[in-house]
PDB file of C-alpha atoms and ligand atoms in Angstrom:
ATOM      1  CA  UNK Y   1     -53.468 -48.835 -64.241  1.00 45.00           C
ATOM      2  CA  UNK Y   2     -50.597 -51.219 -63.416  1.00 59.00           C
ATOM      3  CA  UNK Y   3     -48.223 -48.959 -61.484  1.00 52.00           C
ATOM      4  CA  UNK Y   4     -45.156 -50.947 -62.559  1.00 51.00           C
ATOM      5  CA  UNK Y   5     -46.072 -50.599 -66.229  1.00 58.00           C
ATOM      6  CA  UNK Y   6     -46.983 -46.910 -65.972  1.00 68.00           C
ATOM      7  CA  UNK Y   7     -43.269 -46.302 -65.540  1.00 73.00           C
ATOM      8  CA  UNK Y   8     -43.838 -43.661 -62.870  1.00 93.00           C
ATOM      9  CA  UNK Y   9     -41.451 -44.030 -59.995  1.00 95.00           C
ATOM     10  CA  UNK Y  10     -42.477 -43.844 -56.346  1.00 96.00           C
ATOM     11  CA  UNK Y  11     -40.600 -44.568 -53.151  1.00 96.00           C
ATOM     12  CA  UNK Y  12     -42.785 -47.627 -52.616  1.00 96.00           C
ATOM     13  CA  UNK Y  13     -42.539 -49.220 -56.085  1.00 96.00           C
ATOM     14  CA  UNK Y  14     -38.954 -48.110 -56.847  1.00 97.00           C
ATOM     15  CA  UNK Y  15     -37.389 -51.550 -57.414  1.00 97.00           C
ATOM     16  CA  UNK Y  16     -40.332 -52.957 -59.402  1.00 96.00           C
ATOM     17  CA  UNK Y  17     -40.468 -49.988 -61.742  1.00 96.00           C
ATOM     18  CA  UNK Y  18     -36.735 -50.217 -62.510  1.00 96.00           C
ATOM     19  CA  UNK Y  19     -36.878 -53.994 -62.973  1.00 97.00           C
ATOM     20  CA  UNK Y  20     -39.875 -53.713 -65.342  1.00 96.00           C
ATOM     21  CA  UNK Y  21     -37.779 -51.592 -67.741  1.00 96.00           C
ATOM     22  CA  UNK Y  22     -35.627 -54.661 -68.517  1.00 97.00           C
ATOM     23  CA  UNK Y  23     -38.561 -56.684 -69.818  1.00 96.00           C
ATOM     24  CA  UNK Y  24     -37.225 -56.853 -73.387  1.00 97.00           C
ATOM     25  CA  UNK Y  25     -33.773 -58.069 -72.317  1.00 97.00           C
ATOM     26  CA  UNK Y  26     -33.018 -61.347 -74.104  1.00 98.00           C
ATOM     27  CA  UNK Y  27     -30.149 -62.363 -71.867  1.00 98.00           C
ATOM     28  CA  UNK Y  28     -32.036 -64.283 -69.167  1.00 98.00           C
ATOM     29  CA  UNK Y  29     -29.052 -64.532 -66.792  1.00 98.00           C
ATOM     30  CA  UNK Y  30     -28.235 -60.811 -67.031  1.00 98.00           C
ATOM     31  CA  UNK Y  31     -31.892 -59.974 -66.461  1.00 98.00           C
ATOM     32  CA  UNK Y  32     -32.040 -62.227 -63.394  1.00 98.00           C
ATOM     33  CA  UNK Y  33     -28.760 -60.919 -61.938  1.00 98.00           C
ATOM     34  CA  UNK Y  34     -29.746 -57.277 -62.449  1.00 98.00           C
ATOM     35  CA  UNK Y  35     -33.219 -57.819 -60.969  1.00 98.00           C
ATOM     36  CA  UNK Y  36     -31.741 -59.374 -57.807  1.00 98.00           C
ATOM     37  CA  UNK Y  37     -29.147 -56.606 -57.488  1.00 98.00           C
ATOM     38  CA  UNK Y  38     -31.723 -53.852 -58.001  1.00 98.00           C
ATOM     39  CA  UNK Y  39     -34.105 -55.411 -55.477  1.00 98.00           C
ATOM     40  CA  UNK Y  40     -31.427 -55.753 -52.790  1.00 98.00           C
ATOM     41  CA  UNK Y  41     -29.854 -52.366 -53.500  1.00 98.00           C
ATOM     42  CA  UNK Y  42     -33.198 -50.597 -53.218  1.00 98.00           C
ATOM     43  CA  UNK Y  43     -33.947 -52.536 -50.012  1.00 98.00           C
ATOM     44  CA  UNK Y  44     -30.600 -51.441 -48.573  1.00 98.00           C
ATOM     45  CA  UNK Y  45     -31.196 -47.789 -49.502  1.00 98.00           C
ATOM     46  CA  UNK Y  46     -34.671 -47.944 -47.921  1.00 98.00           C
ATOM     47  CA  UNK Y  47     -33.209 -49.387 -44.723  1.00 98.00           C
ATOM     48  CA  UNK Y  48     -30.246 -46.994 -44.576  1.00 98.00           C
ATOM     49  CA  UNK Y  49     -32.064 -43.842 -45.761  1.00 98.00           C
ATOM     50  CA  UNK Y  50     -28.789 -42.123 -46.730  1.00 98.00           C
ATOM     51  CA  UNK Y  51     -28.537 -38.352 -46.844  1.00 98.00           C
ATOM     52  CA  UNK Y  52     -27.412 -36.859 -50.171  1.00 98.00           C
ATOM     53  CA  UNK Y  53     -23.981 -36.255 -48.574  1.00 98.00           C
ATOM     54  CA  UNK Y  54     -23.688 -39.864 -47.477  1.00 98.00           C
ATOM     55  CA  UNK Y  55     -24.669 -41.093 -50.951  1.00 98.00           C
ATOM     56  CA  UNK Y  56     -22.052 -38.828 -52.538  1.00 98.00           C
ATOM     57  CA  UNK Y  57     -19.485 -40.202 -50.070  1.00 98.00           C
ATOM     58  CA  UNK Y  58     -20.336 -43.725 -51.257  1.00 98.00           C
ATOM     59  CA  UNK Y  59     -19.988 -42.631 -54.912  1.00 98.00           C
ATOM     60  CA  UNK Y  60     -16.617 -41.010 -54.159  1.00 98.00           C
ATOM     61  CA  UNK Y  61     -15.436 -44.171 -52.361  1.00 98.00           C
ATOM     62  CA  UNK Y  62     -16.214 -46.265 -55.454  1.00 98.00           C
ATOM     63  CA  UNK Y  63     -14.619 -43.636 -57.706  1.00 98.00           C
ATOM     64  CA  UNK Y  64     -11.391 -43.733 -55.664  1.00 98.00           C
ATOM     65  CA  UNK Y  65     -11.505 -47.534 -55.674  1.00 98.00           C
ATOM     66  CA  UNK Y  66     -11.610 -47.469 -59.495  1.00 98.00           C
ATOM     67  CA  UNK Y  67      -8.836 -44.880 -59.735  1.00 98.00           C
ATOM     68  CA  UNK Y  68      -6.607 -47.085 -57.561  1.00 97.00           C
ATOM     69  CA  UNK Y  69      -6.792 -49.954 -60.083  1.00 96.00           C
ATOM     70  CA  UNK Y  70      -4.112 -50.661 -62.693  1.00 93.00           C
ATOM     71  CA  UNK Y  71      -2.382 -53.755 -64.127  1.00 85.00           C
ATOM     72  CA  UNK Y  72      -0.777 -54.474 -60.729  1.00 82.00           C
ATOM     73  CA  UNK Y  73      -3.406 -53.290 -58.287  1.00 89.00           C
ATOM     74  CA  UNK Y  74      -7.041 -54.413 -58.205  1.00 93.00           C
ATOM     75  CA  UNK Y  75      -8.734 -52.430 -55.452  1.00 97.00           C
ATOM     76  CA  UNK Y  76     -12.202 -53.815 -56.308  1.00 96.00           C
ATOM     77  CA  UNK Y  77     -10.934 -57.355 -55.654  1.00 95.00           C
ATOM     78  CA  UNK Y  78      -9.532 -56.168 -52.312  1.00 96.00           C
ATOM     79  CA  UNK Y  79     -12.953 -54.719 -51.531  1.00 97.00           C
ATOM     80  CA  UNK Y  80     -14.615 -58.011 -52.442  1.00 97.00           C
ATOM     81  CA  UNK Y  81     -11.997 -59.892 -50.357  1.00 97.00           C
ATOM     82  CA  UNK Y  82     -12.401 -57.756 -47.240  1.00 98.00           C
ATOM     83  CA  UNK Y  83     -16.204 -57.916 -47.411  1.00 98.00           C
ATOM     84  CA  UNK Y  84     -16.052 -61.724 -47.532  1.00 97.00           C
ATOM     85  CA  UNK Y  85     -17.576 -61.833 -51.022  1.00 97.00           C
ATOM     86  CA  UNK Y  86     -14.536 -63.452 -52.672  1.00 96.00           C
ATOM     87  CA  UNK Y  87     -14.651 -66.306 -50.163  1.00 96.00           C
ATOM     88  CA  UNK Y  88     -18.413 -66.688 -50.602  1.00 97.00           C
ATOM     89  CA  UNK Y  89     -18.132 -66.878 -54.410  1.00 97.00           C
ATOM     90  CA  UNK Y  90     -15.274 -69.348 -53.959  1.00 95.00           C
ATOM     91  CA  UNK Y  91     -17.313 -71.513 -51.552  1.00 95.00           C
ATOM     92  CA  UNK Y  92     -20.266 -71.610 -53.978  1.00 96.00           C
ATOM     93  CA  UNK Y  93     -18.001 -72.601 -56.872  1.00 94.00           C
ATOM     94  CA  UNK Y  94     -15.884 -75.206 -55.123  1.00 92.00           C
ATOM     95  CA  UNK Y  95     -18.288 -77.515 -53.341  1.00 93.00           C
ATOM     96  CA  UNK Y  96     -16.432 -80.813 -53.121  1.00 94.00           C
ATOM     97  CA  UNK Y  97     -16.990 -84.366 -51.892  1.00 94.00           C
ATOM     98  CA  UNK Y  98     -16.094 -85.153 -48.268  1.00 93.00           C
ATOM     99  CA  UNK Y  99     -12.384 -85.699 -47.853  1.00 95.00           C
ATOM    100  CA  UNK Y 100     -11.294 -83.463 -50.746  1.00 97.00           C
ATOM    101  CA  UNK Y 101      -9.089 -80.461 -49.854  1.00 98.00           C
ATOM    102  CA  UNK Y 102     -10.839 -77.143 -49.572  1.00 97.00           C
ATOM    103  CA  UNK Y 103     -10.272 -74.086 -51.727  1.00 97.00           C
ATOM    104  CA  UNK Y 104      -9.489 -70.617 -50.508  1.00 97.00           C
ATOM    105  CA  UNK Y 105      -8.862 -67.214 -52.145  1.00 94.00           C
ATOM    106  CA  UNK Y 106      -6.385 -66.911 -55.017  1.00 94.00           C
ATOM    107  CA  UNK Y 107      -5.250 -63.423 -53.984  1.00 93.00           C
ATOM    108  CA  UNK Y 108      -3.657 -60.871 -56.316  1.00 91.00           C
ATOM    109  CA  UNK Y 109      -0.044 -62.084 -56.203  1.00 93.00           C
ATOM    110  CA  UNK Y 110      -0.070 -65.211 -58.354  1.00 95.00           C
ATOM    111  CA  UNK Y 111       1.996 -64.858 -61.533  1.00 94.00           C
ATOM    112  CA  UNK Y 112       2.100 -67.181 -64.513  1.00 95.00           C
ATOM    113  CA  UNK Y 113       5.388 -68.675 -65.624  1.00 96.00           C
ATOM    114  CA  UNK Y 114       7.004 -69.605 -62.301  1.00 97.00           C
ATOM    115  CA  UNK Y 115      10.133 -71.752 -62.837  1.00 98.00           C
ATOM    116  CA  UNK Y 116       9.655 -75.511 -63.098  1.00 98.00           C
ATOM    117  CA  UNK Y 117      11.886 -77.046 -60.439  1.00 98.00           C
ATOM    118  CA  UNK Y 118      13.134 -80.468 -59.393  1.00 98.00           C
ATOM    119  CA  UNK Y 119      11.490 -81.880 -56.296  1.00 97.00           C
ATOM    120  CA  UNK Y 120      13.500 -80.743 -53.256  1.00 97.00           C
ATOM    121  CA  UNK Y 121      14.619 -77.437 -54.801  1.00 98.00           C
ATOM    122  CA  UNK Y 122      14.788 -74.246 -52.725  1.00 97.00           C
ATOM    123  CA  UNK Y 123      12.322 -71.586 -53.927  1.00 98.00           C
ATOM    124  CA  UNK Y 124      14.118 -68.910 -51.891  1.00 97.00           C
ATOM    125  CA  UNK Y 125      16.469 -67.034 -54.238  1.00 96.00           C
ATOM    126  CA  UNK Y 126      17.846 -64.398 -51.850  1.00 93.00           C
ATOM    127  CA  UNK Y 127      18.844 -66.548 -48.860  1.00 92.00           C
ATOM    128  CA  UNK Y 128      16.751 -64.436 -46.463  1.00 94.00           C
ATOM    129  CA  UNK Y 129      14.394 -65.762 -43.811  1.00 95.00           C
ATOM    130  CA  UNK Y 130      14.175 -68.844 -41.606  1.00 97.00           C
ATOM    131  CA  UNK Y 131      14.506 -72.049 -43.673  1.00 97.00           C
ATOM    132  CA  UNK Y 132      11.582 -74.366 -44.012  1.00 98.00           C
ATOM    133  CA  UNK Y 133      10.884 -77.799 -45.492  1.00 98.00           C
ATOM    134  CA  UNK Y 134       7.424 -78.119 -47.013  1.00 98.00           C
ATOM    135  CA  UNK Y 135       6.271 -81.628 -47.832  1.00 98.00           C
ATOM    136  CA  UNK Y 136       3.373 -84.004 -48.178  1.00 98.00           C
ATOM    137  CA  UNK Y 137       1.419 -86.059 -50.703  1.00 98.00           C
ATOM    138  CA  UNK Y 138      -1.182 -85.419 -53.355  1.00 98.00           C
ATOM    139  CA  UNK Y 139      -3.934 -88.030 -53.161  1.00 98.00           C
ATOM    140  CA  UNK Y 140      -7.296 -88.806 -54.722  1.00 98.00           C
ATOM    141  CA  UNK Y 141     -10.373 -89.138 -52.522  1.00 97.00           C
ATOM    142  CA  UNK Y 142      -9.741 -92.910 -52.211  1.00 97.00           C
ATOM    143  CA  UNK Y 143      -6.303 -92.220 -50.707  1.00 97.00           C
ATOM    144  CA  UNK Y 144      -4.285 -93.229 -53.810  1.00 98.00           C
ATOM    145  CA  UNK Y 145      -1.161 -91.167 -54.594  1.00 98.00           C
ATOM    146  CA  UNK Y 146      -1.447 -89.065 -57.757  1.00 98.00           C
ATOM    147  CA  UNK Y 147       1.363 -88.924 -60.295  1.00 98.00           C
ATOM    148  CA  UNK Y 148       1.927 -86.052 -62.717  1.00 98.00           C
ATOM    149  CA  UNK Y 149       0.267 -83.411 -60.540  1.00 98.00           C
ATOM    150  CA  UNK Y 150       1.502 -79.839 -61.024  1.00 98.00           C
ATOM    151  CA  UNK Y 151       2.011 -77.882 -57.806  1.00 98.00           C
ATOM    152  CA  UNK Y 152       2.379 -74.142 -58.357  1.00 98.00           C
ATOM    153  CA  UNK Y 153       3.472 -72.578 -55.060  1.00 98.00           C
ATOM    154  CA  UNK Y 154       4.144 -68.985 -53.999  1.00 98.00           C
ATOM    155  CA  UNK Y 155       4.693 -67.184 -50.718  1.00 98.00           C
ATOM    156  CA  UNK Y 156       5.600 -63.808 -49.219  1.00 96.00           C
ATOM    157  CA  UNK Y 157       9.093 -63.342 -47.767  1.00 93.00           C
ATOM    158  CA  UNK Y 158       9.705 -63.035 -44.041  1.00 86.00           C
ATOM    159  CA  UNK Y 159       9.106 -59.290 -44.234  1.00 90.00           C
ATOM    160  CA  UNK Y 160       5.644 -59.965 -45.635  1.00 92.00           C
ATOM    161  CA  UNK Y 161       6.193 -58.956 -49.278  1.00 95.00           C
ATOM    162  CA  UNK Y 162       5.801 -60.909 -52.524  1.00 96.00           C
ATOM    163  CA  UNK Y 163       8.508 -60.489 -55.195  1.00 96.00           C
ATOM    164  CA  UNK Y 164       6.068 -58.554 -57.411  1.00 93.00           C
ATOM    165  CA  UNK Y 165       5.604 -55.991 -54.626  1.00 91.00           C
ATOM    166  CA  UNK Y 166       9.356 -55.417 -54.401  1.00 93.00           C
ATOM    167  CA  UNK Y 167      10.583 -55.419 -57.988  1.00 92.00           C
ATOM    168  CA  UNK Y 168      14.294 -54.611 -57.999  1.00 93.00           C
ATOM    169  CA  UNK Y 169      14.543 -55.470 -54.286  1.00 95.00           C
ATOM    170  CA  UNK Y 170      13.683 -59.181 -54.439  1.00 95.00           C
ATOM    171  CA  UNK Y 171      14.848 -61.312 -57.390  1.00 96.00           C
ATOM    172  CA  UNK Y 172      12.124 -62.046 -59.954  1.00 95.00           C
ATOM    173  CA  UNK Y 173      10.315 -65.306 -59.108  1.00 97.00           C
ATOM    174  CA  UNK Y 174      11.673 -65.270 -55.561  1.00 98.00           C
ATOM    175  CA  UNK Y 175       9.676 -67.749 -53.466  1.00 98.00           C
ATOM    176  CA  UNK Y 176       7.807 -69.215 -56.429  1.00 98.00           C
ATOM    177  CA  UNK Y 177       8.081 -72.574 -58.145  1.00 98.00           C
ATOM    178  CA  UNK Y 178       6.308 -75.365 -59.966  1.00 98.00           C
ATOM    179  CA  UNK Y 179       6.790 -79.011 -59.062  1.00 98.00           C
ATOM    180  CA  UNK Y 180       5.472 -82.231 -60.597  1.00 98.00           C
ATOM    181  CA  UNK Y 181       4.767 -85.331 -58.524  1.00 98.00           C
ATOM    182  CA  UNK Y 182       6.160 -88.785 -59.292  1.00 98.00           C
ATOM    183  CA  UNK Y 183       4.389 -92.131 -58.818  1.00 98.00           C
ATOM    184  CA  UNK Y 184       4.423 -91.842 -55.004  1.00 98.00           C
ATOM    185  CA  UNK Y 185       2.426 -88.572 -55.173  1.00 98.00           C
ATOM    186  CA  UNK Y 186       4.963 -86.933 -52.872  1.00 98.00           C
ATOM    187  CA  UNK Y 187       6.109 -83.318 -52.996  1.00 98.00           C
ATOM    188  CA  UNK Y 188       8.835 -81.593 -51.034  1.00 98.00           C
ATOM    189  CA  UNK Y 189      10.676 -78.321 -51.422  1.00 98.00           C
ATOM    190  CA  UNK Y 190      12.660 -75.809 -49.409  1.00 98.00           C
ATOM    191  CA  UNK Y 191      11.190 -72.396 -48.656  1.00 98.00           C
ATOM    192  CA  UNK Y 192      11.250 -69.833 -45.839  1.00 97.00           C
ATOM    193  CA  UNK Y 193       8.933 -69.521 -42.878  1.00 97.00           C
ATOM    194  CA  UNK Y 194       6.245 -67.082 -43.988  1.00 96.00           C
ATOM    195  CA  UNK Y 195       5.047 -64.283 -41.675  1.00 94.00           C
ATOM    196  CA  UNK Y 196       1.750 -62.491 -41.383  1.00 96.00           C
ATOM    197  CA  UNK Y 197       1.464 -59.443 -43.625  1.00 96.00           C
ATOM    198  CA  UNK Y 198      -1.005 -56.661 -44.375  1.00 96.00           C
ATOM    199  CA  UNK Y 199      -3.019 -56.717 -47.586  1.00 96.00           C
ATOM    200  CA  UNK Y 200      -2.262 -53.538 -49.585  1.00 94.00           C
ATOM    201  CA  UNK Y 201      -3.858 -50.931 -47.309  1.00 96.00           C
ATOM    202  CA  UNK Y 202      -2.710 -47.607 -48.766  1.00 96.00           C
ATOM    203  CA  UNK Y 203      -5.927 -47.122 -50.771  1.00 98.00           C
ATOM    204  CA  UNK Y 204      -9.634 -46.592 -50.105  1.00 98.00           C
ATOM    205  CA  UNK Y 205     -10.140 -50.177 -48.897  1.00 98.00           C
ATOM    206  CA  UNK Y 206      -7.359 -49.745 -46.293  1.00 98.00           C
ATOM    207  CA  UNK Y 207      -8.956 -46.444 -45.254  1.00 98.00           C
ATOM    208  CA  UNK Y 208     -12.317 -48.172 -44.818  1.00 98.00           C
ATOM    209  CA  UNK Y 209     -10.743 -50.941 -42.710  1.00 98.00           C
ATOM    210  CA  UNK Y 210      -9.161 -48.274 -40.463  1.00 98.00           C
ATOM    211  CA  UNK Y 211     -12.503 -46.521 -40.008  1.00 98.00           C
ATOM    212  CA  UNK Y 212     -14.122 -49.850 -39.168  1.00 98.00           C
ATOM    213  CA  UNK Y 213     -11.342 -50.552 -36.640  1.00 98.00           C
ATOM    214  CA  UNK Y 214     -10.369 -53.677 -38.611  1.00 98.00           C
ATOM    215  CA  UNK Y 215      -6.740 -54.724 -39.036  1.00 98.00           C
ATOM    216  CA  UNK Y 216      -5.445 -55.502 -42.560  1.00 98.00           C
ATOM    217  CA  UNK Y 217      -3.410 -58.638 -41.722  1.00 98.00           C
ATOM    218  CA  UNK Y 218      -3.410 -62.109 -43.240  1.00 98.00           C
ATOM    219  CA  UNK Y 219      -1.937 -64.944 -41.134  1.00 98.00           C
ATOM    220  CA  UNK Y 220       1.254 -66.602 -42.452  1.00 97.00           C
ATOM    221  CA  UNK Y 221       0.552 -68.960 -45.338  1.00 98.00           C
ATOM    222  CA  UNK Y 222       1.762 -70.715 -48.481  1.00 98.00           C
ATOM    223  CA  UNK Y 223      -0.310 -70.438 -51.668  1.00 98.00           C
ATOM    224  CA  UNK Y 224      -0.940 -73.375 -53.999  1.00 98.00           C
ATOM    225  CA  UNK Y 225      -2.596 -74.077 -57.300  1.00 98.00           C
ATOM    226  CA  UNK Y 226      -2.652 -77.856 -57.709  1.00 98.00           C
ATOM    227  CA  UNK Y 227      -3.749 -79.290 -61.056  1.00 98.00           C
ATOM    228  CA  UNK Y 228      -4.050 -82.597 -62.859  1.00 98.00           C
ATOM    229  CA  UNK Y 229      -6.172 -83.472 -65.882  1.00 98.00           C
ATOM    230  CA  UNK Y 230      -9.409 -85.144 -64.866  1.00 98.00           C
ATOM    231  CA  UNK Y 231      -9.393 -83.504 -61.406  1.00 98.00           C
ATOM    232  CA  UNK Y 232     -10.927 -80.339 -60.066  1.00 96.00           C
ATOM    233  CA  UNK Y 233      -8.138 -77.704 -59.875  1.00 97.00           C
ATOM    234  CA  UNK Y 234      -7.368 -76.819 -56.256  1.00 97.00           C
ATOM    235  CA  UNK Y 235      -6.520 -73.202 -55.360  1.00 97.00           C
ATOM    236  CA  UNK Y 236      -5.648 -73.137 -51.715  1.00 98.00           C
ATOM    237  CA  UNK Y 237      -3.256 -72.214 -48.871  1.00 98.00           C
ATOM    238  CA  UNK Y 238      -1.779 -73.847 -45.824  1.00 98.00           C
ATOM    239  CA  UNK Y 239      -1.720 -71.663 -42.711  1.00 98.00           C
ATOM    240  CA  UNK Y 240       0.422 -71.494 -39.586  1.00 97.00           C
ATOM    241  CA  UNK Y 241      -2.013 -72.262 -36.722  1.00 97.00           C
ATOM    242  CA  UNK Y 242       0.223 -70.364 -34.243  1.00 97.00           C
ATOM    243  CA  UNK Y 243      -0.052 -67.098 -36.168  1.00 97.00           C
ATOM    244  CA  UNK Y 244      -1.524 -64.213 -34.112  1.00 97.00           C
ATOM    245  CA  UNK Y 245      -4.019 -63.455 -36.910  1.00 98.00           C
ATOM    246  CA  UNK Y 246      -5.167 -67.040 -37.541  1.00 98.00           C
ATOM    247  CA  UNK Y 247      -8.688 -66.262 -36.266  1.00 98.00           C
ATOM    248  CA  UNK Y 248      -9.058 -62.855 -37.867  1.00 98.00           C
ATOM    249  CA  UNK Y 249      -7.739 -63.103 -41.451  1.00 98.00           C
ATOM    250  CA  UNK Y 250      -8.579 -59.783 -43.168  1.00 98.00           C
ATOM    251  CA  UNK Y 251      -9.982 -61.709 -46.158  1.00 98.00           C
ATOM    252  CA  UNK Y 252     -11.645 -64.634 -44.295  1.00 98.00           C
ATOM    253  CA  UNK Y 253      -9.513 -67.218 -46.118  1.00 98.00           C
ATOM    254  CA  UNK Y 254      -8.679 -69.523 -43.176  1.00 98.00           C
ATOM    255  CA  UNK Y 255     -10.380 -72.911 -42.913  1.00 97.00           C
ATOM    256  CA  UNK Y 256      -9.817 -75.408 -40.124  1.00 96.00           C
ATOM    257  CA  UNK Y 257      -8.692 -78.078 -42.628  1.00 97.00           C
ATOM    258  CA  UNK Y 258      -5.988 -75.803 -44.081  1.00 98.00           C
ATOM    259  CA  UNK Y 259      -4.008 -75.357 -40.868  1.00 97.00           C
ATOM    260  CA  UNK Y 260      -0.724 -77.287 -40.772  1.00 98.00           C
ATOM    261  CA  UNK Y 261       1.789 -77.270 -37.938  1.00 97.00           C
ATOM    262  CA  UNK Y 262       5.051 -75.407 -38.658  1.00 97.00           C
ATOM    263  CA  UNK Y 263       7.361 -77.442 -36.439  1.00 98.00           C
ATOM    264  CA  UNK Y 264      10.851 -76.217 -35.454  1.00 98.00           C
ATOM    265  CA  UNK Y 265      13.457 -78.977 -35.941  1.00 98.00           C
ATOM    266  CA  UNK Y 266      16.251 -78.634 -33.416  1.00 97.00           C
ATOM    267  CA  UNK Y 267      17.825 -82.090 -33.725  1.00 97.00           C
ATOM    268  CA  UNK Y 268      21.183 -81.819 -35.544  1.00 97.00           C
ATOM    269  CA  UNK Y 269      20.982 -85.301 -37.143  1.00 97.00           C
ATOM    270  CA  UNK Y 270      17.511 -84.569 -38.519  1.00 97.00           C
ATOM    271  CA  UNK Y 271      18.705 -81.168 -39.760  1.00 97.00           C
ATOM    272  CA  UNK Y 272      21.620 -82.784 -41.601  1.00 97.00           C
ATOM    273  CA  UNK Y 273      19.424 -85.512 -43.059  1.00 96.00           C
ATOM    274  CA  UNK Y 274      17.014 -82.909 -44.445  1.00 96.00           C
ATOM    275  CA  UNK Y 275      19.904 -80.887 -45.937  1.00 95.00           C
ATOM    276  CA  UNK Y 276      19.969 -77.992 -43.433  1.00 96.00           C
ATOM    277  CA  UNK Y 277      22.899 -76.884 -41.277  1.00 94.00           C
ATOM    278  CA  UNK Y 278      20.869 -75.468 -38.391  1.00 96.00           C
ATOM    279  CA  UNK Y 279      17.332 -74.831 -37.198  1.00 97.00           C
ATOM    280  CA  UNK Y 280      14.628 -75.278 -39.800  1.00 98.00           C
ATOM    281  CA  UNK Y 281      10.842 -75.527 -39.733  1.00 98.00           C
ATOM    282  CA  UNK Y 282       9.048 -78.563 -41.082  1.00 98.00           C
ATOM    283  CA  UNK Y 283       5.475 -78.649 -42.347  1.00 98.00           C
ATOM    284  CA  UNK Y 284       3.760 -81.731 -43.709  1.00 98.00           C
ATOM    285  CA  UNK Y 285       0.388 -81.492 -45.414  1.00 98.00           C
ATOM    286  CA  UNK Y 286      -1.448 -83.820 -47.794  1.00 98.00           C
ATOM    287  CA  UNK Y 287      -3.778 -82.420 -50.457  1.00 98.00           C
ATOM    288  CA  UNK Y 288      -6.695 -84.460 -51.757  1.00 98.00           C
ATOM    289  CA  UNK Y 289      -8.009 -83.770 -55.257  1.00 98.00           C
ATOM    290  CA  UNK Y 290     -11.614 -84.400 -56.247  1.00 97.00           C
ATOM    291  CA  UNK Y 291     -12.372 -85.899 -59.674  1.00 96.00           C
ATOM    292  CA  UNK Y 292     -13.670 -83.313 -62.125  1.00 94.00           C
TER     293      UNK Y 292
HETATM  294  C1  BEZ N 301      -2.811 -63.025 -50.626  1.00 71.06           C
HETATM  295  O1  BEZ N 301      -2.844 -63.918 -49.801  1.00 71.06           O
HETATM  296  O2  BEZ N 301      -1.833 -62.977 -51.350  1.00 71.06           O
HETATM  297  C2  BEZ N 301      -3.916 -62.006 -50.669  1.00 71.06           C
HETATM  298  C3  BEZ N 301      -5.220 -62.432 -50.710  1.00 71.06           C
HETATM  299  C4  BEZ N 301      -6.236 -61.488 -50.760  1.00 71.06           C
HETATM  300  C5  BEZ N 301      -5.927 -60.139 -50.745  1.00 71.06           C
HETATM  301  C6  BEZ N 301      -4.599 -59.718 -50.687  1.00 71.06           C
HETATM  302  C7  BEZ N 301      -3.575 -60.666 -50.636  1.00 71.06           C
HETATM  303 FE1   FE N 302      -0.765 -64.370 -49.661  1.00 71.06          FE
END
């Protein structure tokens, strides 16, 4: 008799027997996804040979991960991020032509409804941190400037916290803004120099990182969502290449093409011309959108 169809489970045929139970499933994609997951999960269990205690530990880890989740905290996404799965899913879903800017993780701190600001506005609402000028152009893959592009930008403050992590401490929408390009495709705004910061590490994912002797830090960055009708939306960052964690981002989000020099401007005339009355940092980075 066909062992798979008999329905009896053995250590050898474990994956096949479970997969064969889904035969009547009419959702072809679900059936395919579940079959692949079951096959790989059973393979992993066969390779690891967990004790009952170890398996229960894994179940308890996932239980705690679920309990940690609420409207503001998504511990499963952090798990996916720190295992490199978020970046892998992102890479698969954002293959672009040569020359187009690369995507990276969205992260959990984007909020809808950031204020729409005039080009040149300062997104820092509390006056804290080292001032920075962020500028560049939005281009198509032929190098033409793009008009009417929306740039949604957000960053952590110089203590490494987003406004939503410090409600009542930072003003709402601190270090967030939306800008729209004119005919020259240029963008520029004032901000503060971001610093490296730890991803939320007070839950089971942070505990796991500690046990694995991994640090929880992300190198200093600005986040962007850049959109224009007819073009592939770009969710990305720019990173400070001099950051101590640039080669060991806890969520694997750094790409060579997304590093942009954060240059200190010490020249008084240049400071005045840019609208600063002392030292500021300048970063220039062009983004290239691919046609949808
Ligand atoms: C962030 O850059 O905001 C972020 C990304 C992934 C996990 C945690 C934070
Ligand atoms: Fe971030």
